[in-house]
PDB file of C-alpha atoms in Angstrom:
ATOM      1  CA  UNK A   1       4.992  11.498   7.151  1.00  0.00           C
ATOM      2  CA  UNK A   2       1.987   9.478   6.060  1.00  0.00           C
ATOM      3  CA  UNK A   3       2.026   6.699   3.484  1.00  0.00           C
ATOM      4  CA  UNK A   4      -1.128   5.672   1.633  1.00  0.00           C
ATOM      5  CA  UNK A   5      -1.364   2.467  -0.417  1.00  0.00           C
ATOM      6  CA  UNK A   6      -4.404   1.748  -2.582  1.00  0.00           C
ATOM      7  CA  UNK A   7      -5.619  -1.626  -3.795  1.00  0.00           C
ATOM      8  CA  UNK A   8      -8.701  -3.163  -5.382  1.00  0.00           C
ATOM      9  CA  UNK A   9      -8.770  -1.612  -8.832  1.00  0.00           C
ATOM     10  CA  UNK A  10      -9.333  -3.636 -11.979  1.00  0.00           C
ATOM     11  CA  UNK A  11     -11.475  -4.250 -15.028  1.00  0.00           C
ATOM     12  CA  UNK A  12     -15.223  -4.678 -14.638  1.00  0.00           C
ATOM     13  CA  UNK A  13     -18.239  -4.615 -16.932  1.00  0.00           C
ATOM     14  CA  UNK A  14     -20.765  -1.808 -16.746  1.00  0.00           C
ATOM     15  CA  UNK A  15     -23.202  -2.441 -13.910  1.00  0.00           C
ATOM     16  CA  UNK A  16     -20.604  -4.305 -11.891  1.00  0.00           C
ATOM     17  CA  UNK A  17     -18.990  -3.491  -8.557  1.00  0.00           C
ATOM     18  CA  UNK A  18     -15.527  -2.962  -7.120  1.00  0.00           C
ATOM     19  CA  UNK A  19     -14.233  -2.097  -3.671  1.00  0.00           C
ATOM     20  CA  UNK A  20     -11.131   0.017  -3.309  1.00  0.00           C
ATOM     21  CA  UNK A  21      -9.049   0.005  -0.140  1.00  0.00           C
ATOM     22  CA  UNK A  22      -6.498   2.515   1.114  1.00  0.00           C
ATOM     23  CA  UNK A  23      -4.204   1.535   3.977  1.00  0.00           C
ATOM     24  CA  UNK A  24      -2.465   4.301   5.885  1.00  0.00           C
ATOM     25  CA  UNK A  25       0.819   4.016   7.744  1.00  0.00           C
ATOM     26  CA  UNK A  26       3.270   6.375   9.364  1.00  0.00           C
ATOM     27  CA  UNK A  27       1.954   9.278  11.432  1.00  0.00           C
ATOM     28  CA  UNK A  28      -1.573   7.917  11.173  1.00  0.00           C
ATOM     29  CA  UNK A  29      -2.683   9.438  14.455  1.00  0.00           C
ATOM     30  CA  UNK A  30      -2.508  12.838  12.775  1.00  0.00           C
ATOM     31  CA  UNK A  31      -4.817  11.958   9.863  1.00  0.00           C
ATOM     32  CA  UNK A  32      -8.046  13.887   9.822  1.00  0.00           C
ATOM     33  CA  UNK A  33      -9.995  13.875   6.596  1.00  0.00           C
ATOM     34  CA  UNK A  34      -9.534  11.154   4.009  1.00  0.00           C
ATOM     35  CA  UNK A  35     -10.989  10.733   0.589  1.00  0.00           C
ATOM     36  CA  UNK A  36     -10.894   9.404  -2.930  1.00  0.00           C
ATOM     37  CA  UNK A  37     -10.203  11.373  -6.079  1.00  0.00           C
ATOM     38  CA  UNK A  38     -10.000  10.193  -9.673  1.00  0.00           C
ATOM     39  CA  UNK A  39      -8.377  11.305 -12.882  1.00  0.00           C
ATOM     40  CA  UNK A  40      -9.498  10.178 -16.301  1.00  0.00           C
ATOM     41  CA  UNK A  41      -7.239  10.520 -19.370  1.00  0.00           C
ATOM     42  CA  UNK A  42      -7.095  14.124 -20.541  1.00  0.00           C
ATOM     43  CA  UNK A  43      -9.092  15.391 -17.566  1.00  0.00           C
ATOM     44  CA  UNK A  44      -8.292  17.074 -14.283  1.00  0.00           C
ATOM     45  CA  UNK A  45      -8.277  15.183 -11.020  1.00  0.00           C
ATOM     46  CA  UNK A  46     -11.698  15.383  -9.382  1.00  0.00           C
ATOM     47  CA  UNK A  47     -13.173  14.647  -5.995  1.00  0.00           C
ATOM     48  CA  UNK A  48     -15.139  11.427  -5.662  1.00  0.00           C
ATOM     49  CA  UNK A  49     -15.868  11.191  -1.936  1.00  0.00           C
ATOM     50  CA  UNK A  50     -14.486  12.323   1.407  1.00  0.00           C
ATOM     51  CA  UNK A  51     -14.914  11.226   4.999  1.00  0.00           C
ATOM     52  CA  UNK A  52     -13.932  13.074   8.154  1.00  0.00           C
ATOM     53  CA  UNK A  53     -12.387  11.520  11.247  1.00  0.00           C
ATOM     54  CA  UNK A  54     -15.869  11.694  12.774  1.00  0.00           C
ATOM     55  CA  UNK A  55     -17.446   9.816   9.881  1.00  0.00           C
ATOM     56  CA  UNK A  56     -19.184  12.633   8.005  1.00  0.00           C
ATOM     57  CA  UNK A  57     -19.220  11.972   4.269  1.00  0.00           C
ATOM     58  CA  UNK A  58     -19.410  14.008   1.080  1.00  0.00           C
ATOM     59  CA  UNK A  59     -19.881  12.760  -2.488  1.00  0.00           C
ATOM     60  CA  UNK A  60     -19.612  14.097  -5.993  1.00  0.00           C
ATOM     61  CA  UNK A  61     -23.036  14.338  -7.610  1.00  0.00           C
ATOM     62  CA  UNK A  62     -21.967  11.883 -10.308  1.00  0.00           C
ATOM     63  CA  UNK A  63     -21.474   9.051  -7.802  1.00  0.00           C
ATOM     64  CA  UNK A  64     -24.198   9.724  -5.228  1.00  0.00           C
ATOM     65  CA  UNK A  65     -26.337   6.656  -4.677  1.00  0.00           C
ATOM     66  CA  UNK A  66     -23.758   4.366  -6.314  1.00  0.00           C
ATOM     67  CA  UNK A  67     -20.548   4.801  -4.284  1.00  0.00           C
ATOM     68  CA  UNK A  68     -20.076   4.529  -0.528  1.00  0.00           C
ATOM     69  CA  UNK A  69     -17.009   5.691   1.391  1.00  0.00           C
ATOM     70  CA  UNK A  70     -16.263   4.201   4.782  1.00  0.00           C
ATOM     71  CA  UNK A  71     -13.447   4.230   7.268  1.00  0.00           C
ATOM     72  CA  UNK A  72     -12.093   1.606   9.688  1.00  0.00           C
ATOM     73  CA  UNK A  73     -10.062   3.622  12.171  1.00  0.00           C
ATOM     74  CA  UNK A  74      -8.552   0.638  14.100  1.00  0.00           C
ATOM     75  CA  UNK A  75      -7.288  -0.736  10.768  1.00  0.00           C
ATOM     76  CA  UNK A  76      -6.260   2.709   9.505  1.00  0.00           C
ATOM     77  CA  UNK A  77      -8.044   1.949   6.268  1.00  0.00           C
ATOM     78  CA  UNK A  78     -10.561   3.798   4.119  1.00  0.00           C
ATOM     79  CA  UNK A  79     -12.751   2.023   1.575  1.00  0.00           C
ATOM     80  CA  UNK A  80     -14.705   2.996  -1.500  1.00  0.00           C
ATOM     81  CA  UNK A  81     -17.504   0.613  -2.449  1.00  0.00           C
ATOM     82  CA  UNK A  82     -18.465   1.269  -6.057  1.00  0.00           C
ATOM     83  CA  UNK A  83     -21.709  -0.219  -7.383  1.00  0.00           C
ATOM     84  CA  UNK A  84     -23.490   0.091 -10.711  1.00  0.00           C
ATOM     85  CA  UNK A  85     -20.268   1.186 -12.365  1.00  0.00           C
ATOM     86  CA  UNK A  86     -20.440   3.090 -15.638  1.00  0.00           C
ATOM     87  CA  UNK A  87     -17.856   3.482 -18.418  1.00  0.00           C
ATOM     88  CA  UNK A  88     -17.472   7.136 -17.402  1.00  0.00           C
ATOM     89  CA  UNK A  89     -16.159   5.962 -14.012  1.00  0.00           C
ATOM     90  CA  UNK A  90     -13.012   4.735 -15.774  1.00  0.00           C
ATOM     91  CA  UNK A  91     -10.048   6.540 -14.222  1.00  0.00           C
ATOM     92  CA  UNK A  92      -7.067   6.231 -11.930  1.00  0.00           C
ATOM     93  CA  UNK A  93      -8.389   6.471  -8.389  1.00  0.00           C
ATOM     94  CA  UNK A  94      -6.226   8.143  -5.758  1.00  0.00           C
ATOM     95  CA  UNK A  95      -6.494   7.987  -2.000  1.00  0.00           C
ATOM     96  CA  UNK A  96      -5.996  11.263  -0.144  1.00  0.00           C
ATOM     97  CA  UNK A  97      -5.291  11.965   3.487  1.00  0.00           C
ATOM     98  CA  UNK A  98      -4.919  15.252   5.331  1.00  0.00           C
ATOM     99  CA  UNK A  99      -2.557  15.347   8.307  1.00  0.00           C
ATOM    100  CA  UNK A 100      -1.390  18.919   8.555  1.00  0.00           C
ATOM    101  CA  UNK A 101      -0.648  18.713   4.852  1.00  0.00           C
ATOM    102  CA  UNK A 102      -2.031  16.590   2.049  1.00  0.00           C
ATOM    103  CA  UNK A 103      -0.803  13.114   1.178  1.00  0.00           C
ATOM    104  CA  UNK A 104      -1.591  11.020  -1.896  1.00  0.00           C
ATOM    105  CA  UNK A 105      -1.394   7.347  -2.708  1.00  0.00           C
ATOM    106  CA  UNK A 106       0.104   6.063  -5.937  1.00  0.00           C
ATOM    107  CA  UNK A 107      -3.276   5.425  -7.565  1.00  0.00           C
ATOM    108  CA  UNK A 108      -5.132   2.352  -8.761  1.00  0.00           C
ATOM    109  CA  UNK A 109      -6.668   1.889 -12.203  1.00  0.00           C
ATOM    110  CA  UNK A 110     -10.382   1.277 -12.550  1.00  0.00           C
ATOM    111  CA  UNK A 111     -11.627   0.382 -16.028  1.00  0.00           C
ATOM    112  CA  UNK A 112     -15.323  -0.103 -16.767  1.00  0.00           C
ATOM    113  CA  UNK A 113     -16.186  -1.700 -20.099  1.00  0.00           C
ATOM    114  CA  UNK A 114     -19.486  -1.105 -21.864  1.00  0.00           C
TER     115      UNK A 114
END
């Protein structure tokens, strides 16, 4: 089993920044890919960014150039640095980890005011 706990969400004005953190525990040695997804009210959950165990990254077109995903393997933590936030980035952000099967965190709310 893998447990993922997100933190760092909150309310920010458009143009501002936030950094989300996701701490993994449990069978962390088996975690391969990790990532962030988000779900806005009335919409489906969508990919934001992913990072492999080797550090390769992938981003949704809507966040390229504004968001950066990173991973601290000794701390078993993945981060999402979000800059130049827009109201359309408002959503619940979920951490995801793949370790034989998929695991999700409980989510953290990000609200961007215009």
